[in-house]
CSV table of N, CA, C and O in Angstrom, one decimal:
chain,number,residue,atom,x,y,z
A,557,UNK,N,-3.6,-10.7,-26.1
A,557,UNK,CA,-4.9,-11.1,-25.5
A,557,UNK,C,-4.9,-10.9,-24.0
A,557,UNK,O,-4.0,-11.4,-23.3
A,558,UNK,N,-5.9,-10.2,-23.5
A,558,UNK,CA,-5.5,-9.7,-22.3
A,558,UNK,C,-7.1,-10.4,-21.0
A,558,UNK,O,-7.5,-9.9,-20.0
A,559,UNK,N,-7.7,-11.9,-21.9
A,559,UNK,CA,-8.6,-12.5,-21.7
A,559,UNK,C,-8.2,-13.1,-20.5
A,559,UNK,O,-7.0,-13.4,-20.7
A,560,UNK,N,-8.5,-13.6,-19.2
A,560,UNK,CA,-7.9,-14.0,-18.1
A,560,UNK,C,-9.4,-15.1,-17.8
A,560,UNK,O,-10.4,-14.8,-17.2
A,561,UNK,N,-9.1,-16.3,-18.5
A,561,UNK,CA,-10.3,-17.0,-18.7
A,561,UNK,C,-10.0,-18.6,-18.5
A,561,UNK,O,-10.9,-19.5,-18.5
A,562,UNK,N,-8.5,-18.6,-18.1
A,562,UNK,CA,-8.1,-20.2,-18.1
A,562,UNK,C,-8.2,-20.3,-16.2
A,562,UNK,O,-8.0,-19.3,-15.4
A,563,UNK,N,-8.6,-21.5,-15.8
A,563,UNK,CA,-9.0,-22.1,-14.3
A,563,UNK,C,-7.5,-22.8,-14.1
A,563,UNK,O,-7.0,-23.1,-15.2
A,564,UNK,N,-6.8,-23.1,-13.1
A,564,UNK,CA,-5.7,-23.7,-12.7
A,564,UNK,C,-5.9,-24.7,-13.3
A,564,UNK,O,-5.2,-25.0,-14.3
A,565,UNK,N,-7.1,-25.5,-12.9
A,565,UNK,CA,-7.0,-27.0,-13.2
A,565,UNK,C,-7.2,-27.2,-15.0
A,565,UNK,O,-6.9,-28.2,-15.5
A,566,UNK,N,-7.9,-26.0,-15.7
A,566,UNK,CA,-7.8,-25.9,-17.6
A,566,UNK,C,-6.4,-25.9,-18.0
A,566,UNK,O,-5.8,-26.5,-18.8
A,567,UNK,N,-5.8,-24.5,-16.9
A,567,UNK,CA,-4.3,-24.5,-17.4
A,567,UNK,C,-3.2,-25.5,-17.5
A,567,UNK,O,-2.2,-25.6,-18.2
A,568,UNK,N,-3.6,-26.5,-16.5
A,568,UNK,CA,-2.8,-27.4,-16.2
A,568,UNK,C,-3.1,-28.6,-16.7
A,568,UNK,O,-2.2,-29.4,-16.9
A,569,UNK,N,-4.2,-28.9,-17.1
A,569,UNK,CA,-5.0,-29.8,-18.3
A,569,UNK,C,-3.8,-29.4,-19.7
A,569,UNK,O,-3.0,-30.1,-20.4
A,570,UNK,N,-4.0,-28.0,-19.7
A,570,UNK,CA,-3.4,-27.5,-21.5
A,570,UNK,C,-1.6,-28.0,-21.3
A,570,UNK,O,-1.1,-28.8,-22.1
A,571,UNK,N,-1.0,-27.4,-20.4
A,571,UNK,CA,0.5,-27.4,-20.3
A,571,UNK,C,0.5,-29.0,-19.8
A,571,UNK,O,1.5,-29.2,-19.1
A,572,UNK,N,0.0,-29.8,-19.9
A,572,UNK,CA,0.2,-31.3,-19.4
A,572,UNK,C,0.7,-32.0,-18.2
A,572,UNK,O,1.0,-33.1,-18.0
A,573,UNK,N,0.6,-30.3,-16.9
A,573,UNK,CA,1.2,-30.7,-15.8
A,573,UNK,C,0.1,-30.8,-14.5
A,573,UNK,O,-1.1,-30.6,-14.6
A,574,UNK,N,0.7,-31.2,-13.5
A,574,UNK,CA,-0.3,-31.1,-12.4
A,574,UNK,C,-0.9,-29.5,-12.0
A,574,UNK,O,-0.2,-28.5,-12.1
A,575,UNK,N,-2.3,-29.5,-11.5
A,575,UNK,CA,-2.8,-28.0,-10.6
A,575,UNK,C,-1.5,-27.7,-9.8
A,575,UNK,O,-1.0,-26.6,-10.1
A,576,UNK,N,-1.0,-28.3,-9.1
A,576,UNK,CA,-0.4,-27.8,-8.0
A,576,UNK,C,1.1,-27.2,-8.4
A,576,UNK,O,1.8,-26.4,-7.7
A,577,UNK,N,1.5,-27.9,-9.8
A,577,UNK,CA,2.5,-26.4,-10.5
A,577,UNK,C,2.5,-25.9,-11.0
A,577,UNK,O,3.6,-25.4,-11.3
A,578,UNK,N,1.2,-25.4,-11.4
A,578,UNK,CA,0.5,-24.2,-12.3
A,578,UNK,C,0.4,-23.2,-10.5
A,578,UNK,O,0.7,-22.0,-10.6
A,579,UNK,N,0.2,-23.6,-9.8
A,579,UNK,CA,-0.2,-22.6,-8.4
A,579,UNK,C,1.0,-22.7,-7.8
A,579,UNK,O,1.0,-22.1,-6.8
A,580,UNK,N,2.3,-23.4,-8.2
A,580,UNK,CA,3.6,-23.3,-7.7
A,580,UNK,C,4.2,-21.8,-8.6
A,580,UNK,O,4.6,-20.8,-8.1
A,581,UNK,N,4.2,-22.1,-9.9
A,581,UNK,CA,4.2,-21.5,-10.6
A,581,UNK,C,3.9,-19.6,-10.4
A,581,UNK,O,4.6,-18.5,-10.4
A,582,UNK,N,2.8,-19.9,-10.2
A,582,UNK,CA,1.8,-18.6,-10.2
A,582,UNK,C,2.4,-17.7,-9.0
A,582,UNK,O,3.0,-16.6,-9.2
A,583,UNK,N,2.2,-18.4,-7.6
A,583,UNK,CA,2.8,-18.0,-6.3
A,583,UNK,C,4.1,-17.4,-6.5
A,583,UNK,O,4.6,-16.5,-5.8
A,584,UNK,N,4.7,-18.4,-7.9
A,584,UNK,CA,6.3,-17.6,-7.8
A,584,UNK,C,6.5,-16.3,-8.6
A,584,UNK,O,7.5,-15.8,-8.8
A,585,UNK,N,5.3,-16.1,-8.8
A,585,UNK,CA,5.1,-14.7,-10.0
A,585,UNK,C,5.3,-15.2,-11.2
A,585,UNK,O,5.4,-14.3,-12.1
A,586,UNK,N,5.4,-16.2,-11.6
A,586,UNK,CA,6.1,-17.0,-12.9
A,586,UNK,C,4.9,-16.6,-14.3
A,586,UNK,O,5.1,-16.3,-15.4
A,587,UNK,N,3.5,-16.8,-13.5
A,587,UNK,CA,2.5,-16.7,-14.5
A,587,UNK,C,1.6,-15.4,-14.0
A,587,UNK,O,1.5,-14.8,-12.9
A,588,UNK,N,0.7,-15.1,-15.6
A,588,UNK,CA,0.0,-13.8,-14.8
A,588,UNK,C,-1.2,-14.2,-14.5
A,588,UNK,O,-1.7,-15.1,-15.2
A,589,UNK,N,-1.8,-13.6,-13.7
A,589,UNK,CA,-3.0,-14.3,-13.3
A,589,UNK,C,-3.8,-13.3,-12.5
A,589,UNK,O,-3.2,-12.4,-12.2
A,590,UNK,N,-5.3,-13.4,-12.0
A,590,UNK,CA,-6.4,-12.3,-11.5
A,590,UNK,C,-6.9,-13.8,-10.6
A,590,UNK,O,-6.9,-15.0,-10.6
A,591,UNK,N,-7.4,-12.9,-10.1
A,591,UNK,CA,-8.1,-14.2,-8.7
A,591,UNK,C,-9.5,-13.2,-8.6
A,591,UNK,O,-9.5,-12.0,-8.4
A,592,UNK,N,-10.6,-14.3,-8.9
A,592,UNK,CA,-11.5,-14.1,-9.0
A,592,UNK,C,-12.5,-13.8,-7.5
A,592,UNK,O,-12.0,-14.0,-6.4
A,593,UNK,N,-13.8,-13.1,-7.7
A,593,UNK,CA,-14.1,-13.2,-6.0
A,593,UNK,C,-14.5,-14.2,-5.7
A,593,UNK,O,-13.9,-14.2,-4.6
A,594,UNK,N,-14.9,-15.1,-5.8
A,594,UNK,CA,-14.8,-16.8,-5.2
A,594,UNK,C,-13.4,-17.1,-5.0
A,594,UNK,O,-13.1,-18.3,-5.0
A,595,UNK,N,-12.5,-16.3,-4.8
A,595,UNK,CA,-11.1,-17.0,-4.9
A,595,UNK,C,-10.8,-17.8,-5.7
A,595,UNK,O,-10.1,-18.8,-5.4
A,596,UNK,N,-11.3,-17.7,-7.2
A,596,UNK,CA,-10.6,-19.1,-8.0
A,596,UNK,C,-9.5,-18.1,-9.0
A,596,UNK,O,-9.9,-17.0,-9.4
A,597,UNK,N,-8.3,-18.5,-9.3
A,597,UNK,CA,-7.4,-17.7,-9.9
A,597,UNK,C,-7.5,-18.2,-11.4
A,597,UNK,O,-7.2,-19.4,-11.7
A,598,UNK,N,-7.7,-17.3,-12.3
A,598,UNK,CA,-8.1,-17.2,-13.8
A,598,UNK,C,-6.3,-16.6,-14.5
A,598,UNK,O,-5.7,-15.6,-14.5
A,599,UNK,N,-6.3,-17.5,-14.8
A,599,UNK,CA,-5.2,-17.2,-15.6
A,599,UNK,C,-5.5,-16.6,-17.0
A,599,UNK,O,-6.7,-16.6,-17.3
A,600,UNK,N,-4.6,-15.9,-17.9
A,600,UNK,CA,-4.6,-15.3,-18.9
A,600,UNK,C,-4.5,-16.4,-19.8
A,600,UNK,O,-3.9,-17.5,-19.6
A,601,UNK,N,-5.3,-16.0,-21.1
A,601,UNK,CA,-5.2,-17.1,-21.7
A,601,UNK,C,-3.9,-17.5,-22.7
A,601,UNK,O,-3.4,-16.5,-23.2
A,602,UNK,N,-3.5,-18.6,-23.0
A,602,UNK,CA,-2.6,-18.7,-23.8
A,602,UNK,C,-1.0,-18.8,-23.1
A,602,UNK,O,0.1,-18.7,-23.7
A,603,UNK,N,-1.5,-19.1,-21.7
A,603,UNK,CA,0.0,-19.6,-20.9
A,603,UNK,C,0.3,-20.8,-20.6
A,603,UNK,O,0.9,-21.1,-19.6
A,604,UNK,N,0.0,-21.7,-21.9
A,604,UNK,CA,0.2,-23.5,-21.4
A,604,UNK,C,1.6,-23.4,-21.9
A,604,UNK,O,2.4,-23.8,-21.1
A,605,UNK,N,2.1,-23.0,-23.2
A,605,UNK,CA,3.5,-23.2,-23.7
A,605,UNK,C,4.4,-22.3,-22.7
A,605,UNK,O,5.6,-22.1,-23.1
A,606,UNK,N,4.1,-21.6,-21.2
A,606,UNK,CA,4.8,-20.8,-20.8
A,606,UNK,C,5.0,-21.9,-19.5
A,606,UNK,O,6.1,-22.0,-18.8
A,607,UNK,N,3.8,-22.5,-19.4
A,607,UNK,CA,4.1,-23.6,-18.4
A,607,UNK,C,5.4,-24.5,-18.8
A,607,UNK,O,6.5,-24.6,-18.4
A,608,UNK,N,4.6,-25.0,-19.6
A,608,UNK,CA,5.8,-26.2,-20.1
A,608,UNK,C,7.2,-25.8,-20.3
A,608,UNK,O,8.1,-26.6,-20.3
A,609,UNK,N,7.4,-24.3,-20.8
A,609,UNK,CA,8.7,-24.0,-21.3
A,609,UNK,C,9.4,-24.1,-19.2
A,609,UNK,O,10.4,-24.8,-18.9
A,610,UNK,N,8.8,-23.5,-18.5
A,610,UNK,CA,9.3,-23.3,-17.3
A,610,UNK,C,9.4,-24.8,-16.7
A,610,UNK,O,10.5,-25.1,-16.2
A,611,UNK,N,8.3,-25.7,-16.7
A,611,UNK,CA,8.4,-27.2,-16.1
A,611,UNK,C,9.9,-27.7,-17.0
A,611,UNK,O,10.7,-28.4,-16.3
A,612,UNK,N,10.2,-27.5,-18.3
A,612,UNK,CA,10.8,-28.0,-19.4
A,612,UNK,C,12.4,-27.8,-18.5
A,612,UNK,O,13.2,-28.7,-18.3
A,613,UNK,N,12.5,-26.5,-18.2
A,613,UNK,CA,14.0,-25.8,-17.6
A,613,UNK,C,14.0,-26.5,-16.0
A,613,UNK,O,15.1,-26.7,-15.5
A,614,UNK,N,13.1,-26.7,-15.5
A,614,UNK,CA,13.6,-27.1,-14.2
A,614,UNK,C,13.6,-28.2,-13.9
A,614,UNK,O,13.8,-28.5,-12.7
A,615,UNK,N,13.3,-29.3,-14.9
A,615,UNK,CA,13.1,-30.7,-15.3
A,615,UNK,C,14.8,-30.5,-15.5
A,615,UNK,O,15.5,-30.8,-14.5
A,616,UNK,N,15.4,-30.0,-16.6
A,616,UNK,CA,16.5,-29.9,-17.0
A,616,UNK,C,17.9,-29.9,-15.9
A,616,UNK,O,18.9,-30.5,-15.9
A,617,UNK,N,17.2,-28.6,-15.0
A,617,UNK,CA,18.2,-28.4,-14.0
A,617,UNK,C,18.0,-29.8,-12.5
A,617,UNK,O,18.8,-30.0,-11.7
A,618,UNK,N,16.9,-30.3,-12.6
A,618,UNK,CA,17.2,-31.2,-11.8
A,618,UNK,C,18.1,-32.4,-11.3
A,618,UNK,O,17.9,-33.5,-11.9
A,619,UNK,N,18.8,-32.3,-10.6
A,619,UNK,CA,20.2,-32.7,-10.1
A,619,UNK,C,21.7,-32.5,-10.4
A,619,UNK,O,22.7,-33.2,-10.3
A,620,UNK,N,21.3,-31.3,-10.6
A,620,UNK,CA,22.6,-30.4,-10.7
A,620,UNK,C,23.1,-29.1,-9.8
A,620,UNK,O,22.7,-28.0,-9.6
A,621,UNK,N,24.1,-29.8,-9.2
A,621,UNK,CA,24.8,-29.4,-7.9
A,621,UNK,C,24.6,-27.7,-7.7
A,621,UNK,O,24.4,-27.3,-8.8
A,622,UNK,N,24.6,-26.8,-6.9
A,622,UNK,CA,24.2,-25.4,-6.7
A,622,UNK,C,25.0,-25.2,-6.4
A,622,UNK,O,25.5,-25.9,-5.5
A,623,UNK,N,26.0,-23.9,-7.3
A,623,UNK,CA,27.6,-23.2,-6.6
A,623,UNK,C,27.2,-22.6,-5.6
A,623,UNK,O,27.9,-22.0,-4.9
């Protein structure tokens, strides 16, 4: 599905997390996304389990020492 129809704040509704790490996220190339001309960035649809798998891993690694 190549539908780019989800808003930060839907995607972040869907994956259960805050806007601002869906746009943490995004900035890091992590998700795919088109920025609309209003500047509002439309995510592709169907990236909420891609959120969470990524929030899921860095939840995990938090507080664990860096070689």
């Amino acid at each position: 599905n190549d539908m780019y129809t989800d808003t930060t704040g839907e995607l972040a509704r869907q994956a259960k997390v805050q806007p601002p790490t869906v746009r943490k996220y995004a900035d890091a190339g992590l998700l795919d996304f088109v920025t609309a001309s209003n500047g509002t960035r439309l995510f592709k649809a169907g990236q909420a389990t891609r959120v969470r798998e990524i929030y899921s891993a860095r939840m995990a690694n938090r507080g664990r020492k860096r070689a």
